[in-house]
C-alpha cells in the first residue's frame, strides 16, 4: 500500500519503524521458541510429556504476540494515513535543515579576506594541474566525512575541491575531487595512490539517496507524494496541498539560516576545501517545479502554491532568494491564462500581486536595516 500510494522510496520509513520491528521480532522469536520446544516433547507410554515451565513460557509468548499484533494493526492504520506520512517525512526534512545548515566544514573567513584568498587561489590553481580522483563504483553519494577531509587537507598541505556533493550520482570514472599540492615534485605515485584510497573511504555511496547529508532527498520524498496524489488515478489535491504546506514551512526555516560558503579554511586561516553548497534556489526548484508542472490543472493547488510563496517571503533574508521565489510565483501564475473561469484567473492574479508586495516590502526593510 505504501509503495503504490506514496512511492517505493517511502518504504524506508516503515522498515525503520520500531513498532513494526518489535512486532516482527516478537512473532519470529515466538515461532522459533515453539519449534525448539518440539524437541523436548517426549512420547511415553502414559502419554505425551513436556516441561511445564517451558510450555507456560510458550503460552505467555503467544499471548504477548497477539497483543503486539493488535497494537501493530492500530499503529499501521494510523501510520499509513496520508497526513501522518507527510508529517513524518517533513520531520526528516526539518532535521536535515537543522543539521546541515550551516554545515561545519572548517572555519569560515570574512568576506573581504575570502575574496582575496579566492583570487590568489584561482591564480595558483590555473598554473598547476590537479590530481583528479575518480569514482570506482556506481551509486549515489550518501555522506561525506567532512572532518576527515579537512584533517587530510591540513596534514598533507592540500587544497581539495569536491566535484560531487551528497545526493549526486557517481558513475565509474566520474571525478570525485581535485587535489592541488604545494609542491608537486615531492608527490610520487605511492602518495597519489594513498590519497586516492583515503578519499574513496570518505565518500559513502549507495544505491539510493538518504537525508543524512542530502536535504533535497527529504524534499523529493514530499514532492513524490504530492505528484502521485495529483495523478489521474488518485486525484487527491488535499494531500498535495498538505505537502505544499510542509514544504513551505521548511523553506521558510531554510531562508532564515546562514548557508555555508563554498570555501572553507582550517584554524590557521588557510584555504583547504572548496565544496559547492546547496543553495536556497536549488531547494526551491526541487520543492516546487514538479508540483507546479503536474498541478497546473488544479486551481486549489495553484492558489496554495502562491499563498505558500507569500508565507516564505516573510522569512527571506537574501535578495537572490527573493528573486528566485518571485520567479517561481510568476511561473505558477502563468497557468492562469489558460483557465476557463475568469474568477479563477482573478484569484490567482491577486495572490501573485500579494506575493510581489510582500517581497518588495521585505527587500525595503532589509535595505533599511543595512
XYZ file of C-alpha atoms in Angstrom:
370
model
C 0.000 0.000 0.000
C 2.820 2.384 0.851
C 4.682 1.616 -2.357
C 1.632 2.072 -4.563
C 0.157 5.171 -2.957
C 3.155 7.105 -1.648
C 6.064 5.700 -3.640
C 8.572 2.894 -3.025
C 11.168 5.255 -1.581
C 8.986 5.841 1.473
C 9.196 2.184 2.447
C 12.298 3.080 4.456
C 10.124 4.906 6.995
C 8.048 1.783 7.596
C 11.055 -0.535 7.642
C 12.740 1.617 10.298
C 9.567 1.898 12.399
C 10.217 0.439 15.871
C 6.684 -0.901 16.368
C 6.940 -2.851 13.108
C 10.349 -4.202 14.038
C 9.261 -5.276 17.533
C 6.142 -6.975 16.175
C 8.021 -8.934 13.527
C 10.717 -9.805 16.036
C 8.141 -10.970 18.579
C 6.372 -13.263 16.120
C 9.607 -14.732 14.776
C 11.079 -15.338 18.224
C 7.858 -16.956 19.477
C 7.688 -19.273 16.482
C 11.356 -20.187 16.792
C 10.950 -20.891 20.515
C 7.962 -23.155 19.906
C 9.903 -25.088 17.261
C 12.706 -25.681 19.740
C 10.141 -26.829 22.291
C 9.097 -29.685 19.983
C 12.484 -31.330 20.547
C 11.863 -31.835 24.267
C 8.347 -33.236 23.941
C 8.524 -36.967 24.653
C 6.065 -39.713 23.726
C 5.789 -42.012 26.734
C 3.523 -44.953 27.437
C 1.324 -42.826 29.666
C 1.019 -40.078 27.021
C 2.962 -37.000 25.868
C 5.300 -35.363 28.333
C 6.675 -31.809 28.173
C 8.355 -29.399 30.629
C 5.554 -27.377 32.173
C 7.543 -24.199 32.750
C 8.731 -24.073 29.142
C 5.212 -24.720 27.865
C 3.914 -21.957 30.110
C 6.577 -19.610 28.675
C 5.459 -20.534 25.155
C 1.848 -19.747 26.030
C 2.933 -16.418 27.519
C 4.913 -15.506 24.393
C 1.931 -16.404 22.211
C -0.379 -14.150 24.228
C 2.211 -11.359 24.053
C 2.456 -11.812 20.281
C -1.321 -11.486 19.916
C -1.265 -8.264 21.955
C 1.554 -6.944 19.791
C -0.474 -7.824 16.690
C -3.386 -5.703 17.908
C -1.028 -2.797 18.667
C 0.626 -3.243 15.275
C -2.666 -3.141 13.360
C -3.727 0.031 15.158
C -0.294 1.588 14.659
C -0.201 0.847 10.935
C -3.780 2.067 10.475
C -2.668 5.417 11.904
C 0.741 5.457 10.242
C -0.448 4.952 6.657
C -2.824 7.913 6.743
C -1.583 10.489 4.263
C -1.281 13.428 6.724
C 0.802 11.312 9.103
C 3.073 10.088 6.311
C 3.568 13.650 5.088
C 4.263 14.903 8.625
C 6.825 12.149 9.216
C 8.724 12.976 6.015
C 8.501 16.691 6.862
C 10.147 15.948 10.223
C 13.030 14.330 8.347
C 13.308 17.464 6.229
C 13.330 19.725 9.296
C 16.018 17.592 10.931
C 18.126 17.755 7.773
C 17.840 21.556 7.641
C 18.821 21.934 11.285
C 21.709 19.503 10.869
C 23.138 20.733 7.572
C 22.682 24.497 7.597
C 25.208 25.663 8.352
C 27.362 22.618 7.808
C 30.673 22.845 9.650
C 33.492 22.181 7.224
C 36.437 24.137 8.555
C 36.042 27.712 9.742
C 34.510 30.488 7.613
C 36.539 33.625 6.977
C 35.461 37.256 6.473
C 34.106 38.048 3.022
C 36.823 40.562 2.074
C 39.634 38.259 3.137
C 37.926 35.334 1.446
C 37.703 37.206 -1.850
C 41.452 37.906 -1.728
C 42.261 34.297 -0.994
C 39.918 33.089 -3.724
C 41.721 35.341 -6.185
C 45.145 34.093 -5.066
C 43.952 30.502 -5.144
C 42.481 30.932 -8.614
C 45.803 32.199 -9.956
C 47.636 29.332 -8.292
C 45.353 26.555 -9.442
C 45.288 27.820 -13.004
C 49.073 27.499 -13.115
C 49.150 23.938 -11.792
C 47.472 20.715 -12.802
C 45.444 18.936 -10.105
C 45.300 15.287 -9.213
C 41.811 14.146 -10.225
C 40.284 11.461 -8.004
C 37.672 9.399 -9.826
C 34.931 7.110 -8.616
C 35.491 3.379 -8.821
C 31.815 2.392 -8.423
C 28.307 3.455 -9.368
C 25.974 4.924 -6.771
C 24.582 7.972 -5.025
C 26.731 9.957 -2.631
C 25.030 9.407 0.730
C 27.517 11.135 3.017
C 30.989 12.688 3.084
C 33.387 12.548 6.024
C 33.914 16.306 6.202
C 36.043 16.167 9.348
C 38.393 13.587 7.864
C 38.538 15.551 4.631
C 39.649 18.701 6.426
C 42.184 16.792 8.533
C 43.699 15.186 5.449
C 43.944 18.507 3.619
C 45.626 20.135 6.617
C 48.022 17.276 7.405
C 49.165 16.865 3.790
C 49.029 20.591 2.977
C 46.478 20.170 0.184
C 43.761 22.175 -1.466
C 40.771 19.960 -2.238
C 37.884 20.845 -4.496
C 34.933 18.468 -4.285
C 33.311 17.650 -7.610
C 30.325 15.877 -6.046
C 28.034 16.535 -3.109
C 25.590 14.333 -1.195
C 22.735 13.348 -3.484
C 24.780 13.337 -6.696
C 25.039 10.145 -8.727
C 28.539 8.933 -9.459
C 29.345 6.640 -12.344
C 32.563 4.712 -12.653
C 35.232 7.185 -13.728
C 33.306 10.286 -12.661
C 35.511 12.922 -10.977
C 35.020 12.993 -7.219
C 37.603 15.566 -6.155
C 40.565 17.564 -7.418
C 43.714 17.932 -5.330
C 46.338 20.654 -5.581
C 49.731 20.177 -3.920
C 52.027 22.894 -2.656
C 54.999 21.102 -4.199
C 54.078 18.671 -6.969
C 57.650 17.422 -7.291
C 57.502 15.805 -3.848
C 54.431 13.758 -4.774
C 55.090 10.300 -6.179
C 52.776 7.543 -7.361
C 52.667 5.940 -3.910
C 51.410 9.151 -2.304
C 48.808 9.614 -5.016
C 47.568 6.050 -4.519
C 47.320 6.593 -0.757
C 45.340 9.815 -1.261
C 43.017 8.089 -3.709
C 42.297 5.295 -1.226
C 41.768 7.770 1.626
C 39.296 9.862 -0.349
C 37.468 6.756 -1.510
C 36.771 5.853 2.139
C 35.497 9.362 2.922
C 32.757 9.164 0.264
C 29.901 6.868 1.302
C 27.890 5.747 -1.713
C 24.837 3.542 -2.058
C 22.012 2.529 -4.360
C 19.642 5.253 -3.091
C 19.725 8.725 -1.632
C 19.330 9.345 2.109
C 18.516 12.539 4.049
C 21.615 12.114 6.212
C 23.517 14.914 4.442
C 21.169 15.429 1.485
C 18.420 17.935 2.263
C 16.924 17.527 -1.202
C 16.272 13.824 -0.524
C 13.517 14.588 2.005
C 12.240 17.341 -0.296
C 11.977 14.866 -3.167
C 10.033 12.427 -0.982
C 7.434 15.089 -0.172
C 7.292 16.087 -3.826
C 6.795 12.445 -4.827
C 3.778 12.171 -2.500
C 2.322 15.385 -3.915
C 2.872 14.388 -7.545
C 1.355 10.945 -7.018
C -1.683 12.469 -5.341
C -2.181 14.728 -8.372
C -2.098 11.827 -10.822
C -5.403 10.990 -12.597
C -5.520 7.600 -10.898
C -5.534 9.077 -7.375
C -6.711 12.687 -7.920
C -6.223 13.812 -4.307
C -5.374 17.533 -4.253
C -5.772 17.680 -0.464
C -2.690 15.520 0.060
C -0.785 17.689 -2.418
C -1.834 20.810 -0.505
C -0.671 19.174 2.717
C 2.744 18.548 1.150
C 2.912 22.132 -0.093
C 2.194 23.439 3.413
C 5.023 21.406 4.938
C 7.414 22.335 2.137
C 6.595 25.994 2.664
C 7.260 25.741 6.402
C 10.605 24.034 5.781
C 11.643 26.539 3.096
C 10.761 29.379 5.455
C 13.145 27.983 8.068
C 15.821 27.441 5.451
C 15.523 31.036 4.215
C 16.418 32.298 7.689
C 19.548 30.201 8.026
C 23.059 31.143 7.070
C 24.109 28.974 4.162
C 27.686 27.640 4.222
C 30.205 29.173 1.860
C 31.949 27.126 -0.769
C 35.419 27.972 0.579
C 36.450 26.509 3.934
C 39.634 27.185 5.881
C 41.481 25.473 8.704
C 42.125 27.006 12.125
C 45.137 28.899 10.709
C 43.034 30.604 8.040
C 44.466 28.577 5.138
C 42.011 27.661 2.426
C 41.729 23.878 2.397
C 38.418 22.735 0.919
C 36.174 24.074 -1.833
C 32.733 22.460 -1.780
C 29.767 23.938 -3.603
C 26.886 24.090 -1.093
C 23.196 23.556 -1.699
C 21.549 26.958 -2.035
C 18.041 28.150 -1.285
C 17.137 28.464 -5.012
C 18.286 24.853 -5.526
C 15.972 23.561 -2.799
C 13.182 25.835 -4.048
C 13.447 24.333 -7.530
C 13.437 20.790 -6.157
C 10.417 21.526 -3.966
C 8.026 23.218 -6.377
C 8.994 22.622 -10.001
C 7.307 19.246 -10.383
C 4.307 20.193 -8.256
C 3.759 23.204 -10.496
C 4.074 21.096 -13.630
C 1.722 18.334 -12.510
C -0.744 20.565 -10.670
C -1.415 23.122 -13.398
C -4.997 21.855 -13.804
C -5.893 22.255 -10.121
C -6.834 25.788 -9.125
C -6.670 24.877 -5.440
C -3.071 23.687 -5.811
C -2.062 26.780 -7.790
C -3.613 29.122 -5.241
C -1.978 27.281 -2.336
C 1.403 27.437 -4.055
C 1.169 31.229 -4.334
C -0.051 31.530 -0.743
C 2.869 29.378 0.391
C 5.307 31.566 -1.548
C 3.886 34.580 0.269
C 4.466 32.895 3.632
C 8.035 32.024 2.660
C 8.675 35.625 1.581
C 8.258 36.798 5.196
C 11.413 34.849 6.101
C 13.658 35.955 3.228
C 16.998 37.479 4.152
C 18.837 37.470 0.798
C 17.994 39.319 -2.411
C 18.891 36.296 -4.560
C 16.375 34.178 -2.637
C 13.650 36.788 -3.149
C 14.366 36.870 -6.883
C 14.157 33.080 -7.141
C 10.903 32.985 -5.171
C 9.316 35.702 -7.307
C 10.314 33.819 -10.457
C 8.538 30.717 -9.172
C 5.462 32.780 -8.374
C 5.354 34.177 -11.891
C 5.731 30.698 -13.429
C 2.868 29.394 -11.302
C 0.661 32.353 -12.215
C 1.276 31.870 -15.954
C -1.167 28.965 -15.991
C -3.963 31.379 -15.065
C -4.234 32.499 -18.673
C -5.377 29.028 -19.747
C -8.049 28.605 -17.072
C -11.631 28.762 -18.370
C -13.139 30.623 -15.409
C -12.430 34.335 -15.118
C -12.874 34.278 -11.343
C -10.133 31.661 -11.014
C -7.789 33.810 -13.068
C -8.549 36.827 -10.905
C -7.882 34.929 -7.679
C -4.519 33.720 -8.958
C -3.538 37.222 -10.070
C -4.500 38.557 -6.644
C -2.283 36.006 -4.936
C 0.606 36.897 -7.247
C 0.138 40.593 -6.516
C 0.191 39.882 -2.791
C 3.417 37.915 -3.223
C 5.063 40.758 -5.128
C 4.042 43.301 -2.484
C 5.377 41.147 0.337
C 8.718 40.576 -1.381
C 9.057 44.285 -2.125
C 8.367 45.177 1.497
C 10.856 42.623 2.790
C 13.561 43.930 0.463
C 12.899 47.519 1.526
C 13.075 46.526 5.181
C 16.347 44.723 4.518
C 17.853 47.788 2.847
C 16.742 49.997 5.743
C 18.306 47.635 8.260
C 21.575 47.709 6.345
